[in-house]
């Protein structure tokens, strides 16, 4: 098992369900946490307080879709913690809307947060990751990276893009000792689901802590055997490939 204590993780979407659970679990391992981005400052602050009980945690609120903010955010994070060992591209927005009603603004917003932000944030973090002995990038994709659900056309396209890019990135950088993983969850009981799928209840849903445990698995098990991608289905839902 890798010793993660003191390693620096930059995590987006830390104010929310999966991000908050992940920040807490990684802080418990002694990792230094950077919560990068978030429009809801109160939620981000709450996560910061939880993580800070166990380790150093810096919260940098702001809109991730602003390239200037991303650049400034990485500079602030590295000035404080002197590097980046792990980048977790977790922030995302869902969509539950007929294809015909999607405006160009909707399209841009969803593609930006779900795909453009991870893409360019990773570019900004790469110089620091290259100096780390445990450099790891984890992209939170979705089961819709592998399938197409109705009413989720842009979300599905953005998550396909995220997964496709993850594969290319992993192949391009493994020789530089940078590991790239994707996690593709099904329904996780977070604010995203509560808002976009009000028909669903907590019953049988994946809990955010379960995804955080998978993140920890990737980070703690860094050997020659590489698990590049994990699909996570709800227990009460048939896996798509069955
Ligand atoms: N929940 C599921 O069923 C499920 C399934 C598969 C994949 N996922 C993926 O899991 C990831 C985490 O989602 P979650 O379920 O934990 O939902 P969540 O609680 O809604 O978290 C999403 C996070 O993204 C942040 N975010 C969104 N737009 C942003 C922006 N422009 N700038 C800064 N931050 C922004 C939100 O912060 P603010 O609210 O402060 O803006 C929030 O903290 C997402 O990538 C999602 O696609 C979720």
Tab-separated table of C-alpha atoms and ligand atoms in Angstrom:
chain	number	residue	atom	x	y	z
A	1	UNK	CA	0.000	0.000	0.000
A	2	UNK	CA	1.245	3.456	-0.929
A	3	UNK	CA	1.844	5.919	1.863
A	4	UNK	CA	-0.205	8.931	0.836
A	5	UNK	CA	0.586	11.094	3.827
A	6	UNK	CA	1.831	14.543	2.838
A	7	UNK	CA	0.968	14.103	-0.836
A	8	UNK	CA	-0.947	16.955	-2.449
A	9	UNK	CA	-4.274	16.401	-4.140
A	10	UNK	CA	-6.097	18.993	-6.223
A	11	UNK	CA	-9.782	18.140	-6.355
A	12	UNK	CA	-12.557	19.910	-8.257
A	13	UNK	CA	-16.187	19.779	-7.206
A	14	UNK	CA	-15.224	19.530	-3.551
A	15	UNK	CA	-18.379	21.228	-2.320
A	16	UNK	CA	-20.540	18.369	-3.564
A	17	UNK	CA	-21.350	14.754	-2.778
A	18	UNK	CA	-18.539	12.688	-4.336
A	19	UNK	CA	-16.017	15.506	-3.983
A	20	UNK	CA	-16.746	16.074	-0.320
A	21	UNK	CA	-16.613	12.374	0.560
A	22	UNK	CA	-13.331	12.059	-1.343
A	23	UNK	CA	-11.796	15.117	0.312
A	24	UNK	CA	-12.645	13.752	3.743
A	25	UNK	CA	-11.297	10.263	3.042
A	26	UNK	CA	-8.043	11.522	1.502
A	27	UNK	CA	-7.545	14.021	4.325
A	28	UNK	CA	-7.852	11.078	6.733
A	29	UNK	CA	-4.853	9.514	4.908
A	30	UNK	CA	-2.888	12.682	5.676
A	31	UNK	CA	-3.040	14.037	2.132
A	32	UNK	CA	-2.957	17.816	1.694
A	33	UNK	CA	-6.168	18.843	0.016
A	34	UNK	CA	-6.818	21.651	-2.450
A	35	UNK	CA	-10.519	22.182	-3.097
A	36	UNK	CA	-10.344	23.952	-6.447
A	37	UNK	CA	-13.443	25.773	-7.676
A	38	UNK	CA	-17.014	25.996	-6.542
A	39	UNK	CA	-19.728	28.600	-6.928
A	40	UNK	CA	-21.401	27.750	-3.637
A	41	UNK	CA	-18.895	29.082	-1.112
A	42	UNK	CA	-20.827	27.828	1.891
A	43	UNK	CA	-20.715	24.218	0.680
A	44	UNK	CA	-17.035	24.489	-0.149
A	45	UNK	CA	-16.360	25.946	3.281
A	46	UNK	CA	-18.200	23.057	4.925
A	47	UNK	CA	-15.979	20.553	3.094
A	48	UNK	CA	-12.902	22.550	4.031
A	49	UNK	CA	-13.865	22.377	7.695
A	50	UNK	CA	-14.438	18.614	7.511
A	51	UNK	CA	-11.098	17.923	5.769
A	52	UNK	CA	-9.160	20.332	7.978
A	53	UNK	CA	-9.991	18.153	10.992
A	54	UNK	CA	-7.511	15.617	9.596
A	55	UNK	CA	-5.024	17.458	7.393
A	56	UNK	CA	-4.139	20.720	5.646
A	57	UNK	CA	-6.923	21.860	3.373
A	58	UNK	CA	-7.057	24.922	1.147
A	59	UNK	CA	-10.340	25.970	-0.444
A	60	UNK	CA	-10.210	28.132	-3.575
A	61	UNK	CA	-13.775	29.058	-4.565
A	62	UNK	CA	-14.525	30.241	-8.080
A	63	UNK	CA	-15.874	29.335	-11.483
A	64	UNK	CA	-13.824	26.566	-13.052
A	65	UNK	CA	-14.952	27.457	-16.562
A	66	UNK	CA	-12.908	30.667	-16.319
A	67	UNK	CA	-9.428	29.804	-17.679
A	68	UNK	CA	-7.902	32.682	-15.716
A	69	UNK	CA	-9.311	31.218	-12.502
A	70	UNK	CA	-7.856	27.782	-13.324
A	71	UNK	CA	-4.401	29.235	-13.900
A	72	UNK	CA	-4.551	31.341	-10.761
A	73	UNK	CA	-5.924	28.392	-8.791
A	74	UNK	CA	-3.007	26.114	-9.679
A	75	UNK	CA	-0.564	28.914	-8.874
A	76	UNK	CA	-2.183	29.498	-5.480
A	77	UNK	CA	-2.250	25.777	-4.705
A	78	UNK	CA	1.367	25.178	-5.633
A	79	UNK	CA	2.547	28.295	-3.819
A	80	UNK	CA	0.987	26.871	-0.645
A	81	UNK	CA	1.810	23.168	-0.984
A	82	UNK	CA	4.851	23.204	-3.336
A	83	UNK	CA	3.548	20.710	-5.856
A	84	UNK	CA	0.731	18.506	-7.091
A	85	UNK	CA	0.811	14.716	-6.794
A	86	UNK	CA	-2.792	13.918	-7.622
A	87	UNK	CA	-5.414	15.679	-9.713
A	88	UNK	CA	-9.035	14.586	-9.407
A	89	UNK	CA	-11.278	16.023	-12.100
A	90	UNK	CA	-14.603	15.567	-10.354
A	91	UNK	CA	-16.695	18.712	-10.881
A	92	UNK	CA	-19.559	18.212	-13.282
A	93	UNK	CA	-23.052	19.231	-14.221
A	94	UNK	CA	-25.877	16.958	-15.318
A	95	UNK	CA	-28.678	17.590	-17.784
A	96	UNK	CA	-32.202	16.238	-18.044
A	97	UNK	CA	-33.709	17.883	-21.104
A	98	UNK	CA	-34.996	16.896	-24.547
A	99	UNK	CA	-32.359	17.130	-27.264
A	100	UNK	CA	-34.434	19.647	-29.256
A	101	UNK	CA	-34.484	22.117	-26.365
A	102	UNK	CA	-30.745	22.354	-25.823
A	103	UNK	CA	-29.529	25.862	-26.524
A	104	UNK	CA	-25.998	26.710	-27.602
A	105	UNK	CA	-25.469	28.175	-24.120
A	106	UNK	CA	-26.558	24.914	-22.448
A	107	UNK	CA	-24.262	23.012	-24.781
A	108	UNK	CA	-21.259	25.241	-24.040
A	109	UNK	CA	-21.829	25.207	-20.274
A	110	UNK	CA	-22.141	21.450	-19.950
A	111	UNK	CA	-19.304	20.622	-22.344
A	112	UNK	CA	-17.138	23.212	-20.604
A	113	UNK	CA	-17.466	21.992	-17.041
A	114	UNK	CA	-17.547	18.284	-17.877
A	115	UNK	CA	-14.824	18.183	-20.518
A	116	UNK	CA	-13.003	21.433	-21.308
A	117	UNK	CA	-12.180	22.131	-17.647
A	118	UNK	CA	-10.612	18.702	-16.931
A	119	UNK	CA	-8.701	18.916	-20.229
A	120	UNK	CA	-7.097	22.297	-19.606
A	121	UNK	CA	-6.765	21.971	-15.834
A	122	UNK	CA	-4.731	18.827	-16.472
A	123	UNK	CA	-2.491	20.777	-18.861
A	124	UNK	CA	-1.894	23.334	-16.119
A	125	UNK	CA	-1.177	20.679	-13.475
A	126	UNK	CA	1.100	18.545	-15.682
A	127	UNK	CA	4.385	20.372	-15.024
A	128	UNK	CA	3.879	19.685	-11.292
A	129	UNK	CA	2.628	16.122	-11.784
A	130	UNK	CA	5.755	15.350	-13.828
A	131	UNK	CA	7.878	16.099	-10.743
A	132	UNK	CA	5.897	13.738	-8.522
A	133	UNK	CA	6.804	10.093	-7.951
A	134	UNK	CA	3.150	9.239	-7.506
A	135	UNK	CA	1.565	11.366	-10.209
A	136	UNK	CA	-2.031	10.333	-10.718
A	137	UNK	CA	-4.980	11.817	-12.569
A	138	UNK	CA	-8.457	10.525	-11.773
A	139	UNK	CA	-11.347	11.573	-13.974
A	140	UNK	CA	-14.861	11.087	-12.685
A	141	UNK	CA	-16.738	9.963	-15.775
A	142	UNK	CA	-20.114	8.190	-15.703
A	143	UNK	CA	-21.968	5.128	-16.902
A	144	UNK	CA	-23.125	7.481	-19.665
A	145	UNK	CA	-19.504	7.487	-20.865
A	146	UNK	CA	-20.360	3.997	-22.108
A	147	UNK	CA	-24.058	4.209	-22.924
A	148	UNK	CA	-26.630	6.672	-24.165
A	149	UNK	CA	-29.508	7.683	-21.916
A	150	UNK	CA	-32.487	9.668	-23.228
A	151	UNK	CA	-32.748	13.317	-22.190
A	152	UNK	CA	-29.021	13.391	-21.473
A	153	UNK	CA	-27.581	14.095	-24.903
A	154	UNK	CA	-25.004	16.745	-24.012
A	155	UNK	CA	-24.162	15.129	-20.677
A	156	UNK	CA	-23.614	11.816	-22.470
A	157	UNK	CA	-21.485	13.432	-25.179
A	158	UNK	CA	-19.397	15.293	-22.596
A	159	UNK	CA	-18.755	12.150	-20.564
A	160	UNK	CA	-17.885	10.138	-23.702
A	161	UNK	CA	-15.391	12.889	-24.509
A	162	UNK	CA	-13.980	12.756	-20.974
A	163	UNK	CA	-13.479	8.999	-21.135
A	164	UNK	CA	-12.000	9.047	-24.652
A	165	UNK	CA	-9.543	11.742	-23.653
A	166	UNK	CA	-8.657	9.823	-20.457
A	167	UNK	CA	-7.642	6.821	-22.562
A	168	UNK	CA	-5.463	8.929	-24.822
A	169	UNK	CA	-3.881	10.701	-21.853
A	170	UNK	CA	-3.091	7.435	-20.063
A	171	UNK	CA	-1.437	6.015	-23.170
A	172	UNK	CA	0.549	9.214	-23.755
A	173	UNK	CA	1.895	9.720	-20.232
A	174	UNK	CA	2.399	6.317	-18.602
A	175	UNK	CA	6.048	6.392	-19.709
A	176	UNK	CA	6.431	9.542	-17.632
A	177	UNK	CA	5.130	7.642	-14.608
A	178	UNK	CA	1.778	9.437	-14.643
A	179	UNK	CA	-1.197	7.169	-14.025
A	180	UNK	CA	-4.579	8.070	-15.456
A	181	UNK	CA	-7.766	6.425	-14.216
A	182	UNK	CA	-11.438	6.934	-14.930
A	183	UNK	CA	-14.318	6.032	-12.646
A	184	UNK	CA	-17.709	5.621	-14.282
A	185	UNK	CA	-20.411	5.635	-11.613
A	186	UNK	CA	-24.079	4.917	-12.027
A	187	UNK	CA	-26.544	6.735	-9.804
A	188	UNK	CA	-24.842	8.202	-6.747
A	189	UNK	CA	-27.052	9.854	-4.176
A	190	UNK	CA	-25.825	13.456	-4.352
A	191	UNK	CA	-27.362	16.867	-5.020
A	192	UNK	CA	-26.844	16.284	-8.739
A	193	UNK	CA	-29.178	13.303	-8.741
A	194	UNK	CA	-31.619	14.850	-6.282
A	195	UNK	CA	-32.063	17.773	-8.699
A	196	UNK	CA	-31.794	16.103	-12.125
A	197	UNK	CA	-33.651	12.872	-11.206
A	198	UNK	CA	-36.228	13.785	-8.529
A	199	UNK	CA	-37.962	10.474	-9.289
A	200	UNK	CA	-35.095	8.579	-7.594
A	201	UNK	CA	-34.775	8.010	-3.850
A	202	UNK	CA	-31.764	6.978	-1.778
A	203	UNK	CA	-33.003	3.383	-1.868
A	204	UNK	CA	-30.421	1.231	-3.667
A	205	UNK	CA	-28.378	4.214	-4.794
A	206	UNK	CA	-24.590	4.323	-4.554
A	207	UNK	CA	-23.371	6.499	-1.695
A	208	UNK	CA	-20.660	9.121	-2.364
A	209	UNK	CA	-18.387	7.427	0.193
A	210	UNK	CA	-18.360	4.306	-2.003
A	211	UNK	CA	-16.885	6.282	-4.895
A	212	UNK	CA	-14.383	7.906	-2.520
A	213	UNK	CA	-13.253	4.397	-1.509
A	214	UNK	CA	-12.543	3.584	-5.161
A	215	UNK	CA	-10.491	6.766	-5.511
A	216	UNK	CA	-8.474	5.687	-2.489
A	217	UNK	CA	-8.046	2.216	-3.992
A	218	UNK	CA	-6.461	3.723	-7.114
A	219	UNK	CA	-4.110	5.897	-5.098
A	220	UNK	CA	-3.156	3.325	-2.486
A	221	UNK	CA	-2.495	0.531	-4.988
A	222	UNK	CA	0.201	1.804	-7.267
A	223	UNK	CA	2.063	-1.228	-8.540
A	224	UNK	CA	2.718	-2.787	-11.909
A	225	UNK	CA	-0.864	-3.959	-12.159
A	226	UNK	CA	-2.938	-1.006	-13.284
A	227	UNK	CA	-6.696	-0.774	-13.100
A	228	UNK	CA	-7.349	1.921	-15.651
A	229	UNK	CA	-11.090	2.251	-15.402
A	230	UNK	CA	-13.888	1.157	-13.108
A	231	UNK	CA	-17.598	1.059	-13.862
A	232	UNK	CA	-19.798	1.200	-10.778
A	233	UNK	CA	-23.400	0.065	-11.044
A	234	UNK	CA	-26.225	0.407	-8.583
A	235	UNK	CA	-26.976	-2.859	-6.879
A	236	UNK	CA	-30.637	-2.788	-7.918
A	237	UNK	CA	-29.951	-1.972	-11.562
A	238	UNK	CA	-28.845	-4.422	-14.219
A	239	UNK	CA	-25.367	-3.665	-15.546
A	240	UNK	CA	-25.684	-2.285	-19.052
A	241	UNK	CA	-23.696	-5.025	-20.720
A	242	UNK	CA	-25.799	-7.858	-19.352
B	1	LIG	N1	-24.383	11.597	-8.848
B	1	LIG	C1	-24.369	10.707	-9.832
B	1	LIG	O1	-25.283	9.894	-9.985
B	1	LIG	C2	-23.205	10.657	-10.773
B	1	LIG	C3	-23.109	9.568	-11.635
B	1	LIG	C4	-22.058	9.508	-12.508
B	1	LIG	C5	-21.109	10.500	-12.524
B	1	LIG	N2	-21.219	11.547	-11.668
B	1	LIG	C6	-20.200	12.596	-11.731
B	1	LIG	O2	-19.650	12.793	-10.458
B	1	LIG	C7	-19.106	14.097	-10.383
B	1	LIG	C8	-19.512	14.740	-9.055
B	1	LIG	O3	-20.896	14.922	-9.031
B	1	LIG	P1	-21.804	14.740	-7.725
B	1	LIG	O4	-22.749	13.658	-8.020
B	1	LIG	O5	-20.963	14.667	-6.507
B	1	LIG	O6	-22.677	16.078	-7.800
B	1	LIG	P2	-22.661	17.464	-7.037
B	1	LIG	O7	-22.821	17.250	-5.586
B	1	LIG	O8	-23.638	18.307	-7.761
B	1	LIG	O9	-21.188	18.003	-7.291
B	1	LIG	C9	-20.808	18.673	-8.457
B	1	LIG	C10	-19.780	19.684	-8.078
B	1	LIG	O10	-19.318	20.360	-9.252
B	1	LIG	C11	-19.173	21.733	-8.943
B	1	LIG	N3	-19.321	22.580	-10.123
B	1	LIG	C12	-20.236	22.491	-11.105
B	1	LIG	N4	-20.054	23.486	-11.995
B	1	LIG	C13	-19.004	24.218	-11.550
B	1	LIG	C14	-18.325	25.367	-12.025
B	1	LIG	N5	-18.666	25.981	-13.179
B	1	LIG	N6	-17.284	25.864	-11.300
B	1	LIG	C15	-16.937	25.266	-10.144
B	1	LIG	N7	-17.509	24.172	-9.648
B	1	LIG	C16	-18.534	23.648	-10.346
B	1	LIG	C17	-20.296	22.026	-7.948
B	1	LIG	O11	-19.962	23.153	-7.181
B	1	LIG	P3	-21.001	24.400	-7.003
B	1	LIG	O12	-22.340	23.791	-6.746
B	1	LIG	O13	-20.435	25.156	-5.870
B	1	LIG	O14	-20.901	25.136	-8.290
B	1	LIG	C18	-20.318	20.748	-7.123
B	1	LIG	O15	-19.459	20.850	-6.022
B	1	LIG	C19	-19.620	14.840	-11.625
B	1	LIG	O16	-18.597	14.912	-12.603
B	1	LIG	C20	-20.742	13.952	-12.122
B	1	LIG	O17	-20.938	14.065	-13.512
B	1	LIG	C21	-22.255	11.657	-10.784
